[in-house]
mmCIF file of C-alpha atoms in Angstrom:
data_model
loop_
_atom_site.group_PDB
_atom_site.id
_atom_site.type_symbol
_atom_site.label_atom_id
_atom_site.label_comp_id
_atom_site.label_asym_id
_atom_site.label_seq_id
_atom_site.Cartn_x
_atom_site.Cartn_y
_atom_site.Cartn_z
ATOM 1 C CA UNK A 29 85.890 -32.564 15.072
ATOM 2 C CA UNK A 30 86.092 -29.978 17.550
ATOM 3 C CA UNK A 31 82.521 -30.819 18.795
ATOM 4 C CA UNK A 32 84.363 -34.398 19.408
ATOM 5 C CA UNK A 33 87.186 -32.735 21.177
ATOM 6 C CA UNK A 34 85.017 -30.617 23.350
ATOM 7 C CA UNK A 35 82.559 -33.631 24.467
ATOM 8 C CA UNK A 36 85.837 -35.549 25.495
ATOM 9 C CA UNK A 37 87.011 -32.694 27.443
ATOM 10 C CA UNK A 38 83.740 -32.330 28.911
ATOM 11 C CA UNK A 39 84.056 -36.056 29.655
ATOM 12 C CA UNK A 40 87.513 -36.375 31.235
ATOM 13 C CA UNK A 41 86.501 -32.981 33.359
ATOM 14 C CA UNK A 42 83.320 -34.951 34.912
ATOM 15 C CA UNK A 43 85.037 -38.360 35.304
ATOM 16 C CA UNK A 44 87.686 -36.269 37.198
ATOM 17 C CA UNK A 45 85.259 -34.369 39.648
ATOM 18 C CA UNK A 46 83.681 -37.871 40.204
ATOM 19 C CA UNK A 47 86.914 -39.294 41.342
ATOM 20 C CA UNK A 48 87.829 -36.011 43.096
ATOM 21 C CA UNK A 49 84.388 -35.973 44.963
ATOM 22 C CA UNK A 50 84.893 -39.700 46.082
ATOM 23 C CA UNK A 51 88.260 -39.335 47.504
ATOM 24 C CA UNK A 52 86.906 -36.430 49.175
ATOM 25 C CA UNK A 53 84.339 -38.378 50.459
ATOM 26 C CA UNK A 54 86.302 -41.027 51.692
ATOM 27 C CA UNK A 55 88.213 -39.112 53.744
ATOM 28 C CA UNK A 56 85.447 -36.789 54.842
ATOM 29 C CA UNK A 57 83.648 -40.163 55.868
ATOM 30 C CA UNK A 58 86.800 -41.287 57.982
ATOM 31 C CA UNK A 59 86.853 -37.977 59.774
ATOM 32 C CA UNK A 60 82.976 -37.679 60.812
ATOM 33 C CA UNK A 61 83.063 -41.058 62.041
ATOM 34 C CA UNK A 62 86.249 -40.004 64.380
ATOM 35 C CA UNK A 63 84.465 -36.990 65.316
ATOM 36 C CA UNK A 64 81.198 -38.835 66.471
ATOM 37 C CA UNK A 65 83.258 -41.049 68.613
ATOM 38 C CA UNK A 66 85.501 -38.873 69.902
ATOM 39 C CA UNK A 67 82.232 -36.384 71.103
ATOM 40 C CA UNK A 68 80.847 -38.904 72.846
ATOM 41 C CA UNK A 69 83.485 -39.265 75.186
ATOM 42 C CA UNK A 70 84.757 -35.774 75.140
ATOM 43 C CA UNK A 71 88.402 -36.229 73.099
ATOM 44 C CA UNK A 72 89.908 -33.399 71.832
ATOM 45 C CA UNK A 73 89.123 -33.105 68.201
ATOM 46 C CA UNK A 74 92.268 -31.412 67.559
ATOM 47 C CA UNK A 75 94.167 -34.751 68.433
ATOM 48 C CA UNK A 76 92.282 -36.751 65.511
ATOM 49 C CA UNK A 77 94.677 -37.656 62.453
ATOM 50 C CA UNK A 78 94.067 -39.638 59.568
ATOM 51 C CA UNK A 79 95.873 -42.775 59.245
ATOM 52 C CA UNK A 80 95.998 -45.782 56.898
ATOM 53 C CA UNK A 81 94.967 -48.832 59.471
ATOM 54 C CA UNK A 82 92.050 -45.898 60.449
ATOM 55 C CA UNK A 83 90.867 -45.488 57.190
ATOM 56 C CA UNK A 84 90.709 -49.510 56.646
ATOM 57 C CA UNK A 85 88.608 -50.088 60.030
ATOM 58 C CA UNK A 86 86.169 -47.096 58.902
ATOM 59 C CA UNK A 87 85.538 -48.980 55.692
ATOM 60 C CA UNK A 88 85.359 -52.429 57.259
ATOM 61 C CA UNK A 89 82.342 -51.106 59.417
ATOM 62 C CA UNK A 90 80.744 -48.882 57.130
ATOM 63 C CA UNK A 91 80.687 -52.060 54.773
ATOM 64 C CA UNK A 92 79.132 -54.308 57.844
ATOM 65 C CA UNK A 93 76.900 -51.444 58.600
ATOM 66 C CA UNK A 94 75.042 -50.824 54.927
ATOM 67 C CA UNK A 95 74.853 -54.839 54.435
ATOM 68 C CA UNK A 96 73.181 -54.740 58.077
ATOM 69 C CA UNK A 97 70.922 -51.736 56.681
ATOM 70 C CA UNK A 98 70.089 -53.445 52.888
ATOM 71 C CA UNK A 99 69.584 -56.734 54.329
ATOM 72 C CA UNK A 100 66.953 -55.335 56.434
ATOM 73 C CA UNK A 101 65.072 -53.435 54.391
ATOM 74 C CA UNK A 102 65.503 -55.439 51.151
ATOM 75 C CA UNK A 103 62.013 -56.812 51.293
ATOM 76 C CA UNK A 104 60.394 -53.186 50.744
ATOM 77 C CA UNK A 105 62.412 -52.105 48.119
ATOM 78 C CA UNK A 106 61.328 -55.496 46.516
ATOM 79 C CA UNK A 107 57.835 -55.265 46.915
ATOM 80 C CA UNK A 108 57.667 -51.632 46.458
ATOM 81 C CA UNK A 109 55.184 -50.807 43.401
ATOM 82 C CA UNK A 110 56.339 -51.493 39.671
ATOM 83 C CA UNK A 111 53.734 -49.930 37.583
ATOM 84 C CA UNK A 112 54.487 -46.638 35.476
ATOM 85 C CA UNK A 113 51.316 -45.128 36.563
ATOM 86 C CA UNK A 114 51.673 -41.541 38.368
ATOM 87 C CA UNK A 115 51.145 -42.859 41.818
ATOM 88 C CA UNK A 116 52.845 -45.730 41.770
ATOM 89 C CA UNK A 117 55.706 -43.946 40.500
ATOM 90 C CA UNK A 118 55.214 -41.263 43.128
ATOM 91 C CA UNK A 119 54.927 -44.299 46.238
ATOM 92 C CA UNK A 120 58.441 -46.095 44.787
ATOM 93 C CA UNK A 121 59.641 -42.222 44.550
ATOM 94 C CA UNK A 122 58.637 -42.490 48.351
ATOM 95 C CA UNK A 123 60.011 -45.141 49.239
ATOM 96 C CA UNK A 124 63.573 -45.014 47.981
ATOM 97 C CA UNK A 125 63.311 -41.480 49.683
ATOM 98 C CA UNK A 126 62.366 -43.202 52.708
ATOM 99 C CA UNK A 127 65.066 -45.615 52.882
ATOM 100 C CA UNK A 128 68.022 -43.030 52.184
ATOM 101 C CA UNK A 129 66.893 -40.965 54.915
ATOM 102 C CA UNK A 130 66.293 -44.225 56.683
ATOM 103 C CA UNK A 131 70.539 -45.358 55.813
ATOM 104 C CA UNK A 132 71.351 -41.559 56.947
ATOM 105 C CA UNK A 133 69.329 -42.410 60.612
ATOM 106 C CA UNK A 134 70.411 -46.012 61.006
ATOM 107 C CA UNK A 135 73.532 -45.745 63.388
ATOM 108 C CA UNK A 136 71.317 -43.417 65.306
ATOM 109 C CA UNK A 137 68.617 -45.970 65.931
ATOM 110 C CA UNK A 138 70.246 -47.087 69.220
ATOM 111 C CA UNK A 139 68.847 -43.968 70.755
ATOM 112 C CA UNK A 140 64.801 -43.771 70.839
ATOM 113 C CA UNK A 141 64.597 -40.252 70.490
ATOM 114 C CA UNK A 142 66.158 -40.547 66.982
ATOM 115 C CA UNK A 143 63.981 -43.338 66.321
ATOM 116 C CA UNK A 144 60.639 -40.948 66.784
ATOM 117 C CA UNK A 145 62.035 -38.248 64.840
ATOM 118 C CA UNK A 146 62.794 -40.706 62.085
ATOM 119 C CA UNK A 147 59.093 -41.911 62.572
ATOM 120 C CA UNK A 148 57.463 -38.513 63.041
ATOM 121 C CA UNK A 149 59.816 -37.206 59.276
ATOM 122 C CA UNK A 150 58.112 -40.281 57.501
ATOM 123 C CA UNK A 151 54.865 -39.733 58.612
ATOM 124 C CA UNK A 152 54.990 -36.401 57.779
ATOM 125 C CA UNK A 153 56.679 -36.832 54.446
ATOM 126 C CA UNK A 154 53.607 -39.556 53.780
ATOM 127 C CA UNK A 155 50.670 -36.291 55.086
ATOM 128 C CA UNK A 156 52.459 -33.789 52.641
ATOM 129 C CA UNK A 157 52.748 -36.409 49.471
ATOM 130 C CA UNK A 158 49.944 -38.124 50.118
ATOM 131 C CA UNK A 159 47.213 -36.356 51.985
ATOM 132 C CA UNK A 160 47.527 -32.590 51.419
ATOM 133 C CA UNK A 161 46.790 -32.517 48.094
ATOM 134 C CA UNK A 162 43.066 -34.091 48.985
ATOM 135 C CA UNK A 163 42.542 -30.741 51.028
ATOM 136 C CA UNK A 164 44.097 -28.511 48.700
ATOM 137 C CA UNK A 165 43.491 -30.116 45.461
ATOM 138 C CA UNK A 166 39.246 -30.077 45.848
ATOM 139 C CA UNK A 167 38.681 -29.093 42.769
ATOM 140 C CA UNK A 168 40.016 -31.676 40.901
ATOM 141 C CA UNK A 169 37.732 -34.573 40.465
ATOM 142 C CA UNK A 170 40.021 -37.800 40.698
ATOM 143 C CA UNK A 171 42.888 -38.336 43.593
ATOM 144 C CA UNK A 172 45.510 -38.715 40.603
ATOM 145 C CA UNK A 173 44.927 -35.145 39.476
ATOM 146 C CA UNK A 174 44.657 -33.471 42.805
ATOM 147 C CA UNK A 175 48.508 -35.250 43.313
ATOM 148 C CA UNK A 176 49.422 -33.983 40.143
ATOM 149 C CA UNK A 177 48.115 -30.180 40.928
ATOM 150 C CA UNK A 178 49.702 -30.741 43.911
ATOM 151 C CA UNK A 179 53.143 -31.476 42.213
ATOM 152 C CA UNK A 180 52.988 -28.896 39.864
ATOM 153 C CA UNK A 181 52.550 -26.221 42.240
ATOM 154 C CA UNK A 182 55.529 -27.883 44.446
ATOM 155 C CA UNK A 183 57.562 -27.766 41.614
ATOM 156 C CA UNK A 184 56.957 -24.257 40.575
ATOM 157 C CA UNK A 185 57.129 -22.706 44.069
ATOM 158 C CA UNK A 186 60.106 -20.818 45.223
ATOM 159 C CA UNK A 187 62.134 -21.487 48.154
ATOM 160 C CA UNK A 188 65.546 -22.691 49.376
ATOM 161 C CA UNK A 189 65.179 -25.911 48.549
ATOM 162 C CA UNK A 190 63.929 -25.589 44.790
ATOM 163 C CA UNK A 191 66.320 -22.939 44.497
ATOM 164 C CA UNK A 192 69.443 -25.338 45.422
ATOM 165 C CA UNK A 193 67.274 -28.185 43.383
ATOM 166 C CA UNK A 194 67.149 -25.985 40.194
ATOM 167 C CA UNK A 195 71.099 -25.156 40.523
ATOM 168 C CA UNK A 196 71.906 -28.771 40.505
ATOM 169 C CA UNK A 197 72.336 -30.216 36.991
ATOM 170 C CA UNK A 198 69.929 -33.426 37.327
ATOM 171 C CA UNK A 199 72.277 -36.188 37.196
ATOM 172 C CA UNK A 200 74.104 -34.672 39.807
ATOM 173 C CA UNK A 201 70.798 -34.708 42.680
ATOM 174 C CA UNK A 202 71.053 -38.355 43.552
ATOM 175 C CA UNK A 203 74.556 -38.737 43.947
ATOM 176 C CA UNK A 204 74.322 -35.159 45.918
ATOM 177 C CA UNK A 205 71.686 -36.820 48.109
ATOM 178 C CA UNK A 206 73.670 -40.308 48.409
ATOM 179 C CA UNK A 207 77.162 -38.279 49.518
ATOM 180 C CA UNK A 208 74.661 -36.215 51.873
ATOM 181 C CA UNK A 209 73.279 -39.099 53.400
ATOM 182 C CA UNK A 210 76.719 -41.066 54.097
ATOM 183 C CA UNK A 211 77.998 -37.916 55.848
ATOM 184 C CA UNK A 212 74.973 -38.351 58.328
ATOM 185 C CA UNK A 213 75.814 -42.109 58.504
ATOM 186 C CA UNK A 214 79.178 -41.811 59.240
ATOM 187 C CA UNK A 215 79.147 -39.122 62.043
ATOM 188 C CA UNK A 216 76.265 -41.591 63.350
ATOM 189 C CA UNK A 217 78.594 -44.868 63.032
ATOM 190 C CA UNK A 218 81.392 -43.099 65.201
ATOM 191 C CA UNK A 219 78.215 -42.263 67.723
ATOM 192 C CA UNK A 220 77.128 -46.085 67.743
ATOM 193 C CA UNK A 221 80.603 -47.589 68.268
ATOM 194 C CA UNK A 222 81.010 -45.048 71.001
ATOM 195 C CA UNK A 223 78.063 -45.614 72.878
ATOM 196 C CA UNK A 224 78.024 -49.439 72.182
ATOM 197 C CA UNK A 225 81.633 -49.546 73.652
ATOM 198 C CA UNK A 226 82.145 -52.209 76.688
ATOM 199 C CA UNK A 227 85.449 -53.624 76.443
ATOM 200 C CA UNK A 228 88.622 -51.268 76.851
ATOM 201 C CA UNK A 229 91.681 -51.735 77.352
ATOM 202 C CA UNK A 230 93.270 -51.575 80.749
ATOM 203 C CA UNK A 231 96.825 -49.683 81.749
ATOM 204 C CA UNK A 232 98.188 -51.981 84.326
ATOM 205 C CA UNK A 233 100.572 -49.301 86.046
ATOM 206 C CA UNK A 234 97.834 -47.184 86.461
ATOM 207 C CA UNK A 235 94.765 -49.166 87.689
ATOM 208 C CA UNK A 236 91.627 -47.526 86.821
ATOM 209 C CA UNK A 237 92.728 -46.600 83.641
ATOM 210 C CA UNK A 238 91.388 -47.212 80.040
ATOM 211 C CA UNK A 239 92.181 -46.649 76.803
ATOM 212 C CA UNK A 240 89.909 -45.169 74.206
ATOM 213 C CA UNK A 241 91.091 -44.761 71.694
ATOM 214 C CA UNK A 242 94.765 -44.522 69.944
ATOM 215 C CA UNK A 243 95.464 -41.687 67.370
ATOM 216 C CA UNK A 244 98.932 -42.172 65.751
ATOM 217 C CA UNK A 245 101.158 -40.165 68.194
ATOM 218 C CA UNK A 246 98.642 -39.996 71.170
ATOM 219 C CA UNK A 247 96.914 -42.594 73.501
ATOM 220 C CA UNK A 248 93.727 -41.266 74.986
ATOM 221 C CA UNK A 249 93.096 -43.046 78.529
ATOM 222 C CA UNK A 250 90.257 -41.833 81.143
ATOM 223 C CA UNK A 251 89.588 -42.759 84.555
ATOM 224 C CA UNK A 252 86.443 -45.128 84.632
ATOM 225 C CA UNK A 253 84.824 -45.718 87.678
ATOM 226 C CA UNK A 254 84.185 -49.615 87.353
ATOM 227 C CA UNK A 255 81.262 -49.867 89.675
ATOM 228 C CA UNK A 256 78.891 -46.839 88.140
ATOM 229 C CA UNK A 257 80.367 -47.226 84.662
ATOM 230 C CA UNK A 258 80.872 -43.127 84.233
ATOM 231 C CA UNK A 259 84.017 -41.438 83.274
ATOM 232 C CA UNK A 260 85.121 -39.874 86.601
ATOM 233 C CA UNK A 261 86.382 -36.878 85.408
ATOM 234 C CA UNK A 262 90.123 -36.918 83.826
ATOM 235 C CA UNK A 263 91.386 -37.395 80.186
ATOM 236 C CA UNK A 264 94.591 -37.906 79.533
ATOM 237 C CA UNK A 265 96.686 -37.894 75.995
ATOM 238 C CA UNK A 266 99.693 -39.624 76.374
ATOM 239 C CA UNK A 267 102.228 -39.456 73.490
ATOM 240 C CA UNK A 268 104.404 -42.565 72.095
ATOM 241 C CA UNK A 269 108.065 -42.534 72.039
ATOM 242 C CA UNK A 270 109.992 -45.436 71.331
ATOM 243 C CA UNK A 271 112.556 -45.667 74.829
ATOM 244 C CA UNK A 272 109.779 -47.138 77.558
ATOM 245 C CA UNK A 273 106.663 -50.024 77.421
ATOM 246 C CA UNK A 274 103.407 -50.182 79.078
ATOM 247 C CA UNK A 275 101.843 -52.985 79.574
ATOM 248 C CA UNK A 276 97.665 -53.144 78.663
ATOM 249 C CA UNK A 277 95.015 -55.938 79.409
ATOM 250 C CA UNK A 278 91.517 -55.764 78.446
ATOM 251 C CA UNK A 279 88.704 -55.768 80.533
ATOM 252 C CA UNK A 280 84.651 -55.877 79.850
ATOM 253 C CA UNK A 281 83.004 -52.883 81.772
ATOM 254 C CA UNK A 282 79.963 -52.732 79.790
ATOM 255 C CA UNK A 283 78.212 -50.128 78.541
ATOM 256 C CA UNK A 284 79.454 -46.235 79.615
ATOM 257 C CA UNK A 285 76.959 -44.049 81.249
ATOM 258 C CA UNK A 286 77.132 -40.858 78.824
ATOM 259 C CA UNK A 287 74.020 -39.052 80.380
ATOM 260 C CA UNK A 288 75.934 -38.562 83.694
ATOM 261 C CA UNK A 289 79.214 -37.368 82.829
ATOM 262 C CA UNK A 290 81.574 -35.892 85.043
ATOM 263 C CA UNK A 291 83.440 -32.411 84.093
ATOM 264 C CA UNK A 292 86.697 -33.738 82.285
ATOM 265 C CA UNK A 293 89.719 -32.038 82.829
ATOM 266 C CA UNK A 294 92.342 -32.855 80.214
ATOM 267 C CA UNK A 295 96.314 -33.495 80.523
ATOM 268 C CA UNK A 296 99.149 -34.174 78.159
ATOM 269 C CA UNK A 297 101.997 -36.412 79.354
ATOM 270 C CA UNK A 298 104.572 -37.100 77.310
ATOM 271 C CA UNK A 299 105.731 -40.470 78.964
ATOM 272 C CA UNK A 300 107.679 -42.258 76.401
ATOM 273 C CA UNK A 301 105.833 -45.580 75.228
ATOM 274 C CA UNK A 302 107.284 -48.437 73.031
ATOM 275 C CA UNK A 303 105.243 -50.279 70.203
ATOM 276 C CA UNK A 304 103.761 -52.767 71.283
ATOM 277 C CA UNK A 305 101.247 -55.476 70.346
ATOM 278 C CA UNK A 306 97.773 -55.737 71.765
ATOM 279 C CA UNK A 307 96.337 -58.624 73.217
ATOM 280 C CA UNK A 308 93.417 -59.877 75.634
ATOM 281 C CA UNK A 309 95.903 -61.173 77.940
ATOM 282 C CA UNK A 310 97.946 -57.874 78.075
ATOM 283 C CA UNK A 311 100.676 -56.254 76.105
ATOM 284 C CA UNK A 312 104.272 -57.236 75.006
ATOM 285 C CA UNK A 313 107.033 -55.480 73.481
ATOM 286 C CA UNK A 314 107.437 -56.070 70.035
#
């Protein structure tokens, strides 16, 4: 009876941390994605804030996102090796690896330099899985056994990594690695939006001005300089009040030049702004 009472316990407990870690995680996820974006175009961090329609539009493109990612690679998961034999356990071991690290990188594929690392860590991964045990290993006769020498000793040595690896209980590793790997994504989908950015909206008393982004309370414009596409310099956070309007159109600039940026100097102005409802042609009261 009480070993029944203790396994429920023990039960409730983990279903509890589970939905604990996920809520966690869903707000974590919301956060690093605002905090890529925002670094890109130098926002304050401190002027972030969590918000419901925020949280909805961070789901909404991490959902497009991983279908983008899974359809993509789909076909090698599919083909990847079935058998139960050591090494074709180890290459579908490999593989699913591969392709975490590989959802963790995607947002950061716009950028070639990510791209190489990406390339150079698989490569890598394949010479110290694959390879290193045949110059190691010489004294075993057949390539399975040198891999399985190979893993032994891997699995026995002590460092960081098997250190943390031993702490975690085992069914907890993959969900570790999954949470880890979102947290990369996420920071890297706020990056991608940033960078990918070429519409904004324009603030017709003040011509030259954009919009980048809207956190609750605060409106975060720059000065864009339309002919060399770079941020010339100014941010400014503008809070909403409810006694005035402004009136916004939106405008394609393309791409922003982020290699070239200006030093930003950063105002508040507290001109009072009324809701209002955004549109391509422009803004009206609501």
């Amino acid at each position: 009876m009480s070993d029944s009472i203790e396994n429920n316990t023990s039960t409730l407990l983990s279903e509890g941390l589970v939905v604990a870690i996920i809520t966690a995680a869903v707000y974590l996820s919301f956060l690093l994605r605002e905090i890529g974006y925002a670094q890109i175009f130098d926002i304050p961090l401190e002027v972030i804030s969590v918000s419901n329609i925020g949280l909805a539009v961070t789901a909404q493109s991490f959902l497009i996102a991983t279908i983008s990612y899974i359809a993509k690679v789909n076909l090698i998961w599919i083909f990847s090796p079935r058998s139960d034999e050591f090494i074709a356990t180890k290459t579908r071991a490999l593989i699913a690896y591969s392709l975490l690290i590989g959802f963790a990188f995607y947002p950061y594929f716009i950028t070639e330099f990510y791209v190489w690392t990406f390339v150079l860590f698989i490569v890598l991964l394949i010479f110290f899985q694959f390879i290193f045990p045949i110059i190691t290993q010489r004294k075993n006769k057949t390539y399975r056994d040198k891999l399985i020498a190979q893993e032994t000793i891997n699995y026995n040595s002590v460092d960081i990594y098997s250190s943390f690896r031993d702490e975690l209980d085992n069914k907890w590793r993959k969900p570790f690695a999954v949470l880890l790997a979102i947290m990369f994504f996420s920071y890297g989908l706020g990056r991608k939006e940033a960078l990918e950015k070429s519409s904004f909206f324009a603030v017709d008393s003040k011509p030259g001005w954009y919009i980048l982004k809207i956190y609750n309370d605060f409106i975060v414009t720059a000065s864009i300089d339309f002919r060399t596409k770079r941020i010339s310099g100014e941010i400014e956070l503008t809070k909403i009040k409810d006694e005035a309007s402004i009136r916004l159109h939106k405008v394609e600039i393309g791409s922003i030049d982020h290699e070239n940026k200006l030093t930003q100097e950063i105002s508040i102005n507290p001109v009072q702004i009324q809701n209002c409802n955004f549109l391509e042609a422009g803004c009206r009261d609501a």
